[in-house]
Amino acid sequence: MAILEVADVNKRFGGLHALHHLNLQVEEGTTHAIIGPNGAGKSTLLNCFVGRLIPETGSVTFNDASLLGLKPHQINQLGVSRVFQTPEIFEDLSVLENVMIPAFAKADGAFRINAWQRMESRAEICDEAKHILEEMGLVEQREVLSSTLSRGDKRRLELAMCLIQHPKLLLLDEPTAGMSRADTNNTIELLKGISEHGITKIIIEHDMHVVFSLADRISVLAQGTVIAEGTPDEIKGDPKVIEAYLGGELG
Amino acid sequence: MFGNSSRADWIMLIAFSAFVLAAPILLKPFGAAYPDLLQKFAIYGIFAIGFNILFGLTGYLSFGHAAFLGVGSYASVWMFKLFTMNVIPAVLFSIVVAGLFAYIIGFVSLRRSGIYFSILTLAFAQMSYNLAYSVLTPITNGETGLQVRQLVPADRAADYVFILRDEDLRWVDQAFGVVEEGIPITNLFGMKMSGYPGFYFCAVLLILGFFIAMRIARSNFGMVLKAIKSNQNRLSYTGVNTRPYLLAAFVISGMYAGLAGALLAVTDPLAGAERMQWTASGEVVLMTILGGAGTLLGPVLGAGIIKYFENIFSSINDTVLENVFSFLPTTLQEISIAVTSMFVGEGWHLTLGLMFMIIVIFLPGGLMQGLNHLIGLFKRKISTKSVSADSSG
Ligand SMILES: Nc1ncnc2c1ncn2[C@@H]1O[C@H](COP(=O)(O)OP(=O)(O)O)[C@@H](O)[C@H]1O
Ligand SMILES: [Mg+2]
């Protein structure tokens, strides 16, 4: 069953046709990679999923409900979490607080004033936050200000912020960019691990090692439209893809 | 048992309370230990604490908070005129009215953020100020201001239900047979709210206000407010609907301002529109930034310091200066007086401006940043001393 269905989406920026009659189907429980050259429209597509942009035409359906016109927090409450291309975290808060806020948003909903309870007093949330930070290798740094983290650590923190919400659909925009080889491999293992929980993932990635280690299906985007789609093996052998994008890398 | 406050917080609260309650003794060396001034410290401290819940935690800079101060004062004086000189109903009513008013202004202003939000709040406050002078004169008594007056003679009371410029009704007090001679002053169940009792009433509310602000800052709600300041966009992609949180913070800070306005009316039962002017809104911004926005103690400290220096500098006049510079030859004396008189009396705002510039440039985190820095230095000195003592011994 398709958990996410994108049909005939168009998005223009002035004269630029960033998304052009785009169609995409993501099956529940799979890892779907979206690859393509810079400026192909990959991030723009994710923006249309999370309510940052509204396409001019077409539909985006998640679990049979339209996402178009919903506010970002409503979409998140439906179970869609996103890691941004440049890390978006709460730089003035501690690492632990960064992870607890999404946990509270999941537990308490989009708005609930809880002005009398100390945040650490919700033991189950605190424990889970520490557990996730442990998995990410950030537990030692949980009290430090998140702005002091390295770029790779910030990415992992953002991933932790998404994972603590147990999303149904996880959107990852270049989650390993700026990471060392070792950190990248760690992240691959981690993402493989969460597949076992049945989380559907859409991953945008330039690193083909990451793509081929994780993806069940791959869509190739060029100039705002899907030019090829298939299993990793099909994509590797597709001459259109090699021409449009992979070129030197695989050939 | 103690809910959300840690040990350090309780120590801070107890130290703060002790300082406030002992202020009449502790501030004597500074010449600030008289009830009128102490009361001002407490009232503007409350105003700044409330303002900090909005500005310090969420980063939304309101330039219109004096409107809530003014509304609080008007609401209190009306309670005094219509019902009773007891301060409790007046204080409660002011908080509620200021909260409702803040809800309306916040609801509209919070559709924008950043500078547009600031301008919207400023516009609303100036509108309120102008309305108080024009169409709302039946409620505000225009330029004269709303004041507590003598009672209406009983035989004419029926004519006075709505127009009460020069004479009051005080239904509740009359029903209880309170005898008034001349214009009465406010009271707390018979205890007159002037002098030290008046100060202690404000002081207790200041401590209560501080306690509530502390709990808010340490709660889940406070954490979300800080996250709004840090990255509001991220917060919405995290599933948090930020607007109602902001509105709640706005209303709470408006209620603090309403309380401060009520207390101003308690000390002096008179409300005028100038209390809503933009300069008054700007003052609370200065207090908060000067003391340290986002810190718990900073706003109170900033309020105290500004009111203290205002009191000193604005009371200095040319005669005082002549005495100070009397040791100089005549021409030098005249020049010195001419220069310094720009900074005192009416010109005290020039001093305030300079003070503010120096603090913002050298201590962008406000006085609390400087204080924490000093404490840090002091601690390090002590620890190095004890280390060297250990190694030598
Ligand atoms: N908010 C925007 N306004 C104008 N142009 C944009 C905006 N976002 C993206 N674009 C343009 O749309 C195209 C696709 O961008 P993007 O989706 O970021 O590509 P990528 O596939 O590298 O993630 C690019 O040419 C980019 O310059
Ligand atoms: Mg991109």
Coordinates of N, CA and C in Angstrom, one line a residue, chain A residues 61-233:
Chain A
T61 N -0.9 13.1 -1.0 CA -1.8 12.4 -0.1 C -1.0 11.5 0.8
F62 N -1.2 11.6 2.1 CA -0.5 10.8 3.1 C -1.6 9.9 3.8
N63 N -1.4 8.6 3.7 CA -2.4 7.7 4.4 C -3.8 8.1 4.0
D64 N -4.0 8.4 2.7 CA -5.4 8.7 2.1 C -5.9 10.1 2.5
A65 N -5.1 10.9 3.2 CA -5.5 12.3 3.6 C -4.6 13.3 2.9
S66 N -5.2 14.4 2.3 CA -4.4 15.4 1.6 C -3.6 16.2 2.6
L67 N -2.4 16.4 2.2 CA -1.5 17.2 3.1 C -1.5 18.7 2.7
L68 N -2.1 19.0 1.5 CA -2.0 20.3 1.0 C -3.0 21.2 1.8
G69 N -2.4 22.4 2.2 CA -3.2 23.3 3.0 C -3.1 23.1 4.4
L70 N -2.5 22.0 4.9 CA -2.3 21.8 6.3 C -1.1 22.6 6.8
K71 N -1.1 23.0 8.0 CA 0.0 23.8 8.6 C 1.1 22.8 9.0
P72 N 2.4 23.2 9.0 CA 3.5 22.3 9.3 C 3.3 21.5 10.6
H73 N 2.8 22.1 11.7 CA 2.6 21.4 12.9 C 1.5 20.3 12.8
Q74 N 0.5 20.6 11.9 CA -0.6 19.6 11.7 C 0.0 18.4 11.0
I75 N 0.8 18.6 10.0 CA 1.4 17.5 9.2 C 2.3 16.7 10.1
N76 N 3.1 17.4 11.0 CA 3.9 16.6 11.9 C 3.1 15.8 12.8
Q77 N 2.0 16.3 13.3 CA 1.1 15.6 14.2 C 0.5 14.3 13.5
L78 N 0.4 14.4 12.2 CA 0.0 13.2 11.5 C 1.0 12.1 11.4
G79 N 2.3 12.4 11.8 CA 3.3 11.4 11.8 C 4.4 11.6 10.7
V80 N 4.6 12.8 10.3 CA 5.7 13.1 9.3 C 6.7 14.0 10.0
S81 N 8.0 13.4 10.0 CA 9.1 14.2 10.6 C 10.1 14.4 9.6
R82 N 10.9 15.5 9.7 CA 11.8 15.8 8.6 C 13.2 16.2 9.2
V83 N 14.2 15.8 8.6 CA 15.6 16.3 8.8 C 15.9 17.2 7.7
F84 N 16.3 18.4 8.0 CA 16.6 19.4 7.0 C 18.0 19.3 6.4
Q85 N 18.1 19.9 5.2 CA 19.4 19.8 4.5 C 20.5 20.6 5.3
T86 N 20.2 21.8 5.8 CA 21.1 22.4 6.8 C 20.5 22.2 8.2
P87 N 21.3 21.7 9.1 CA 20.7 21.3 10.4 C 19.8 22.4 11.0
E88 N 18.6 22.0 11.4 CA 17.7 23.0 12.1 C 17.5 22.5 13.5
I89 N 18.2 23.1 14.4 CA 18.0 22.7 15.8 C 17.8 23.9 16.7
F90 N 17.5 23.7 18.0 CA 17.3 24.8 18.9 C 18.7 25.2 19.5
E91 N 19.4 26.1 18.8 CA 20.8 26.3 19.2 C 21.0 26.8 20.6
D92 N 20.0 27.5 21.1 CA 20.1 28.1 22.5 C 19.7 27.2 23.6
L93 N 19.3 26.0 23.2 CA 18.9 25.0 24.3 C 19.9 23.9 24.3
S94 N 19.8 23.1 25.4 CA 20.8 22.0 25.6 C 20.4 20.9 24.7
V95 N 21.3 20.0 24.5 CA 21.1 18.8 23.6 C 19.9 18.0 24.1
L96 N 19.8 17.8 25.4 CA 18.7 17.0 26.0 C 17.3 17.7 25.7
E97 N 17.3 19.1 25.9 CA 16.1 19.8 25.7 C 15.6 19.7 24.2
N98 N 16.6 19.8 23.3 CA 16.3 19.6 21.9 C 15.6 18.4 21.6
V99 N 15.9 17.3 22.3 CA 15.2 16.0 22.0 C 13.9 15.9 22.8
M100 N 13.8 16.6 23.9 CA 12.6 16.5 24.7 C 11.4 17.3 24.1
I101 N 11.7 18.4 23.4 CA 10.7 19.2 22.9 C 9.8 18.4 21.8
P102 N 10.5 17.7 20.9 CA 9.7 16.9 20.0 C 8.9 15.8 20.7
A103 N 9.6 15.3 21.8 CA 8.9 14.2 22.5 C 7.6 14.7 23.2
F104 N 7.7 15.9 23.7 CA 6.5 16.5 24.3 C 5.5 16.8 23.3
A105 N 5.9 17.3 22.1 CA 5.0 17.6 21.0 C 4.2 16.4 20.6
K106 N 4.9 15.3 20.7 CA 4.2 14.0 20.3 C 3.3 13.6 21.4
A107 N 3.7 13.7 22.7 CA 2.9 13.2 23.8 C 1.8 14.1 24.1
D108 N 2.0 15.5 24.1 CA 1.0 16.4 24.5 C 0.2 17.0 23.4
G109 N 0.6 16.8 22.1 CA -0.2 17.4 21.0 C 0.4 18.8 20.7
A110 N -0.2 19.5 19.7 CA 0.3 20.7 19.2 C 0.3 21.8 20.2
F111 N -0.6 21.8 21.1 CA -0.7 22.9 22.1 C -1.3 22.4 23.4
R112 N -0.5 22.5 24.4 CA -1.0 22.2 25.8 C -0.1 22.9 26.8
I113 N -0.6 23.8 27.5 CA 0.2 24.6 28.4 C 0.4 23.7 29.7
N114 N 1.6 23.5 30.0 CA 2.0 22.8 31.1 C 3.0 23.6 31.9
A115 N 2.4 24.6 32.7 CA 3.3 25.6 33.3 C 3.7 25.3 34.7
W116 N 3.2 24.2 35.2 CA 3.5 24.0 36.6 C 4.4 22.8 36.8
Q117 N 4.7 22.0 35.7 CA 5.5 20.8 35.8 C 6.9 21.1 35.3
R118 N 7.9 20.6 36.0 CA 9.2 20.7 35.6 C 9.4 19.7 34.4
M119 N 10.2 20.1 33.4 CA 10.3 19.3 32.2 C 10.9 17.9 32.5
E120 N 11.9 17.9 33.4 CA 12.6 16.7 33.7 C 11.7 15.7 34.6
S121 N 10.5 16.2 35.0 CA 9.8 15.4 35.9 C 9.0 14.3 35.2
R122 N 8.9 14.4 33.9 CA 8.2 13.4 33.1 C 9.2 12.3 32.8
A123 N 9.4 11.4 33.8 CA 10.5 10.4 33.7 C 10.5 9.6 32.4
E124 N 9.3 9.2 31.9 CA 9.3 8.3 30.8 C 9.9 9.0 29.5
I125 N 9.6 10.3 29.4 CA 10.1 11.1 28.3 C 11.6 11.4 28.4
C126 N 12.0 11.7 29.7 CA 13.4 11.9 29.9 C 14.2 10.7 29.6
D127 N 13.7 9.5 30.1 CA 14.5 8.3 29.9 C 14.6 8.0 28.4
E128 N 13.5 8.2 27.7 CA 13.5 7.9 26.2 C 14.5 8.8 25.5
A129 N 14.5 10.1 25.9 CA 15.4 11.1 25.3 C 16.8 10.6 25.5
K130 N 17.1 10.2 26.8 CA 18.5 9.8 27.0 C 18.9 8.5 26.2
H131 N 17.9 7.6 26.1 CA 18.1 6.4 25.4 C 18.5 6.7 23.9
I132 N 17.7 7.6 23.3 CA 17.9 8.0 21.9 C 19.3 8.6 21.8
L133 N 19.6 9.5 22.7 CA 20.9 10.2 22.6 C 22.0 9.2 22.8
E134 N 21.8 8.2 23.6 CA 22.8 7.1 23.7 C 23.1 6.5 22.4
E135 N 22.0 6.1 21.7 CA 22.1 5.5 20.4 C 22.9 6.3 19.4
M136 N 22.7 7.7 19.5 CA 23.3 8.6 18.6 C 24.7 9.0 19.1
G137 N 25.1 8.4 20.2 CA 26.5 8.8 20.7 C 26.6 10.2 21.2
L138 N 25.4 10.8 21.7 CA 25.4 12.2 22.1 C 25.1 12.3 23.6
V139 N 25.0 11.1 24.3 CA 24.5 11.2 25.7 C 25.4 11.9 26.6
E140 N 26.7 11.8 26.3 CA 27.7 12.5 27.2 C 27.5 14.0 27.1
Q141 N 27.1 14.5 25.9 CA 27.0 15.9 25.7 C 25.6 16.4 26.0
R142 N 24.8 15.7 26.7 CA 23.3 16.1 26.8 C 23.1 17.4 27.5
E143 N 24.0 17.8 28.3 CA 23.8 19.1 29.1 C 24.4 20.3 28.3
V144 N 25.2 20.0 27.3 CA 25.9 21.2 26.6 C 24.9 21.9 25.7
L145 N 25.2 23.1 25.4 CA 24.4 23.9 24.5 C 24.6 23.3 23.1
S146 N 23.5 23.1 22.4 CA 23.6 22.4 21.1 C 24.3 23.2 20.1
S147 N 24.4 24.5 20.2 CA 25.2 25.3 19.2 C 26.6 25.0 19.2
T148 N 27.1 24.4 20.3 CA 28.6 24.0 20.4 C 28.9 22.7 19.7
L149 N 27.9 22.0 19.2 CA 28.1 20.7 18.6 C 28.8 20.9 17.2
S150 N 29.5 19.8 16.8 CA 30.1 19.8 15.5 C 28.9 19.6 14.5
R151 N 29.2 19.9 13.2 CA 28.2 19.8 12.2 C 27.6 18.4 12.1
G152 N 28.4 17.5 12.1 CA 28.0 16.1 12.0 C 27.1 15.7 13.3
D153 N 27.5 16.2 14.4 CA 26.7 15.9 15.6 C 25.4 16.6 15.6
K154 N 25.4 17.8 15.0 CA 24.1 18.6 14.9 C 23.1 17.7 14.0
R155 N 23.7 17.2 12.9 CA 22.8 16.3 12.1 C 22.2 15.1 12.8
R156 N 23.1 14.5 13.6 CA 22.6 13.4 14.4 C 21.6 13.8 15.4
L157 N 21.8 15.0 16.0 CA 20.9 15.5 17.0 C 19.5 15.7 16.3
E158 N 19.5 16.2 15.1 CA 18.3 16.5 14.4 C 17.6 15.1 14.1
L159 N 18.4 14.2 13.7 CA 17.8 12.8 13.5 C 17.2 12.3 14.8
A160 N 17.9 12.5 15.9 CA 17.3 12.0 17.2 C 16.0 12.7 17.5
M161 N 15.9 14.0 17.1 CA 14.7 14.8 17.4 C 13.5 14.2 16.6
C162 N 13.9 13.7 15.4 CA 12.8 13.1 14.6 C 12.5 11.7 15.1
L163 N 13.5 10.9 15.4 CA 13.3 9.5 15.8 C 12.5 9.4 17.1
I164 N 12.6 10.3 18.0 CA 11.9 10.2 19.3 C 10.4 10.4 19.1
Q165 N 10.0 10.9 18.0 CA 8.6 11.0 17.7 C 8.0 9.8 17.1
H166 N 8.8 8.7 16.8 CA 8.3 7.5 16.2 C 7.4 7.9 15.0
P167 N 8.0 8.6 14.0 CA 7.1 9.0 12.9 C 6.7 7.9 12.0
K168 N 5.6 8.1 11.3 CA 5.2 7.0 10.3 C 6.0 7.2 9.1
L169 N 6.3 8.5 8.8 CA 7.1 8.8 7.6 C 8.2 9.7 8.0
L170 N 9.5 9.3 7.7 CA 10.6 10.1 8.0 C 11.3 10.7 6.7
L171 N 11.4 12.0 6.7 CA 12.0 12.6 5.5 C 13.4 13.0 5.8
L172 N 14.4 12.5 5.0 CA 15.8 12.8 5.3 C 16.4 13.6 4.1
D173 N 16.8 14.8 4.3 CA 17.4 15.6 3.3 C 18.9 15.6 3.5
E174 N 19.6 14.8 2.7 CA 21.0 14.6 2.8 C 21.5 14.5 4.3
P175 N 21.1 13.4 4.9 CA 21.4 13.2 6.4 C 22.9 13.0 6.7
T176 N 23.7 12.6 5.7 CA 25.1 12.3 6.0 C 26.0 13.4 5.5
A177 N 25.5 14.4 4.8 CA 26.4 15.5 4.3 C 27.2 16.1 5.4
G178 N 28.4 16.2 5.2 CA 29.3 16.9 6.3 C 29.7 15.9 7.3
M179 N 29.4 14.6 7.2 CA 29.8 13.6 8.2 C 31.1 12.9 7.7
S180 N 31.9 12.5 8.7 CA 33.0 11.7 8.4 C 32.6 10.3 7.9
R181 N 33.5 9.6 7.3 CA 33.2 8.2 6.8 C 32.6 7.3 7.9
A182 N 33.3 7.4 9.0 CA 32.9 6.5 10.2 C 31.5 6.9 10.6
D183 N 31.2 8.2 10.7 CA 29.9 8.7 11.2 C 28.9 8.3 10.2
T184 N 29.2 8.4 8.9 CA 28.3 8.0 7.8 C 27.9 6.6 8.0
N185 N 28.9 5.7 8.2 CA 28.6 4.3 8.3 C 27.7 4.0 9.6
N186 N 28.0 4.8 10.6 CA 27.1 4.7 11.8 C 25.7 5.0 11.5
T187 N 25.6 6.1 10.8 CA 24.2 6.6 10.4 C 23.5 5.5 9.6
I188 N 24.2 4.9 8.6 CA 23.6 3.9 7.8 C 23.1 2.8 8.7
E189 N 23.9 2.3 9.6 CA 23.5 1.2 10.5 C 22.2 1.6 11.3
L190 N 22.3 2.9 11.8 CA 21.2 3.4 12.5 C 19.9 3.4 11.7
L191 N 20.0 3.9 10.5 CA 18.8 4.0 9.7 C 18.3 2.6 9.3
K192 N 19.2 1.7 9.1 CA 18.9 0.3 8.8 C 18.1 -0.3 10.0
G193 N 18.6 0.1 11.2 CA 17.9 -0.4 12.4 C 16.5 0.0 12.5
I194 N 16.3 1.3 12.2 CA 14.9 1.8 12.4 C 14.0 1.3 11.3
S195 N 14.5 0.8 10.2 CA 13.6 0.2 9.2 C 12.9 -1.0 9.8
E196 N 13.5 -1.7 10.7 CA 12.9 -2.8 11.3 C 11.7 -2.5 12.1
H197 N 11.6 -1.2 12.5 CA 10.4 -0.8 13.2 C 9.2 -0.4 12.3
G198 N 9.5 -0.5 11.0 CA 8.4 -0.3 10.0 C 8.2 1.2 9.7
I199 N 9.2 2.0 10.0 CA 9.1 3.4 9.6 C 9.4 3.6 8.1
T200 N 8.5 4.3 7.4 CA 8.8 4.5 6.0 C 9.7 5.7 5.9
K201 N 10.7 5.6 5.0 CA 11.7 6.7 4.9 C 11.8 7.2 3.5
I202 N 11.9 8.5 3.3 CA 12.3 9.1 2.1 C 13.7 9.7 2.3
I203 N 14.6 9.3 1.5 CA 16.0 9.8 1.7 C 16.5 10.5 0.5
I204 N 17.0 11.7 0.6 CA 17.7 12.4 -0.5 C 19.2 12.3 -0.2
E205 N 19.9 11.8 -1.1 CA 21.3 11.6 -0.8 C 22.2 11.7 -2.0
H206 N 23.4 12.3 -1.9 CA 24.3 12.3 -3.0 C 25.3 11.1 -2.9
D207 N 25.5 10.7 -1.7 CA 26.5 9.6 -1.5 C 25.9 8.3 -1.9
M208 N 26.4 7.7 -3.1 CA 25.8 6.5 -3.6 C 26.0 5.3 -2.7
H209 N 27.0 5.3 -1.9 CA 27.2 4.2 -1.0 C 26.1 4.2 0.0
V210 N 25.7 5.3 0.5 CA 24.5 5.4 1.4 C 23.2 5.0 0.7
V211 N 23.0 5.5 -0.5 CA 21.8 5.2 -1.3 C 21.7 3.7 -1.5
F212 N 22.8 3.1 -2.0 CA 22.7 1.6 -2.3 C 22.7 0.7 -1.1
S213 N 23.1 1.3 0.1 CA 23.0 0.5 1.3 C 21.6 0.5 1.9
L214 N 20.9 1.5 1.6 CA 19.6 1.7 2.3 C 18.4 1.5 1.4
A215 N 18.5 1.9 0.2 CA 17.2 2.1 -0.6 C 16.6 0.8 -1.0
D216 N 15.3 0.7 -0.9 CA 14.5 -0.4 -1.5 C 14.1 0.0 -2.9
R217 N 13.8 1.3 -3.1 CA 13.5 1.8 -4.4 C 14.2 3.2 -4.6
I218 N 14.4 3.5 -5.8 CA 15.1 4.8 -6.1 C 14.3 5.5 -7.2
S219 N 14.1 6.8 -6.9 CA 13.5 7.7 -8.0 C 14.6 8.7 -8.4
V220 N 14.8 8.9 -9.7 CA 15.8 9.8 -10.2 C 15.1 11.0 -10.7
L221 N 15.5 12.2 -10.1 CA 14.8 13.5 -10.4 C 15.8 14.3 -11.2
A222 N 15.3 14.9 -12.3 CA 16.1 15.8 -13.1 C 15.1 16.9 -13.6
Q223 N 15.5 18.1 -13.4 CA 14.7 19.3 -13.8 C 13.2 19.2 -13.4
G224 N 13.0 18.8 -12.2 CA 11.7 18.8 -11.6 C 10.8 17.7 -12.0
T225 N 11.4 16.7 -12.6 CA 10.5 15.6 -12.9 C 11.2 14.2 -12.8
V226 N 10.4 13.2 -12.5 CA 11.0 11.9 -12.3 C 11.4 11.2 -13.6
I227 N 12.7 11.0 -13.9 CA 13.1 10.5 -15.2 C 13.2 9.0 -15.1
A228 N 13.4 8.4 -13.9 CA 13.5 6.9 -13.9 C 13.1 6.5 -12.5
E229 N 12.6 5.3 -12.4 CA 12.3 4.8 -11.0 C 12.4 3.3 -11.1
G230 N 12.9 2.7 -10.0 CA 13.1 1.3 -9.9 C 13.9 0.8 -8.7
T231 N 14.2 -0.5 -8.7 CA 15.0 -1.0 -7.6 C 16.5 -0.5 -7.9
P232 N 17.3 -0.6 -6.8 CA 18.7 -0.1 -7.0 C 19.4 -0.8 -8.2
D233 N 19.1 -2.1 -8.4 CA 19.8 -2.7 -9.5 C 19.3 -2.2 -10.9

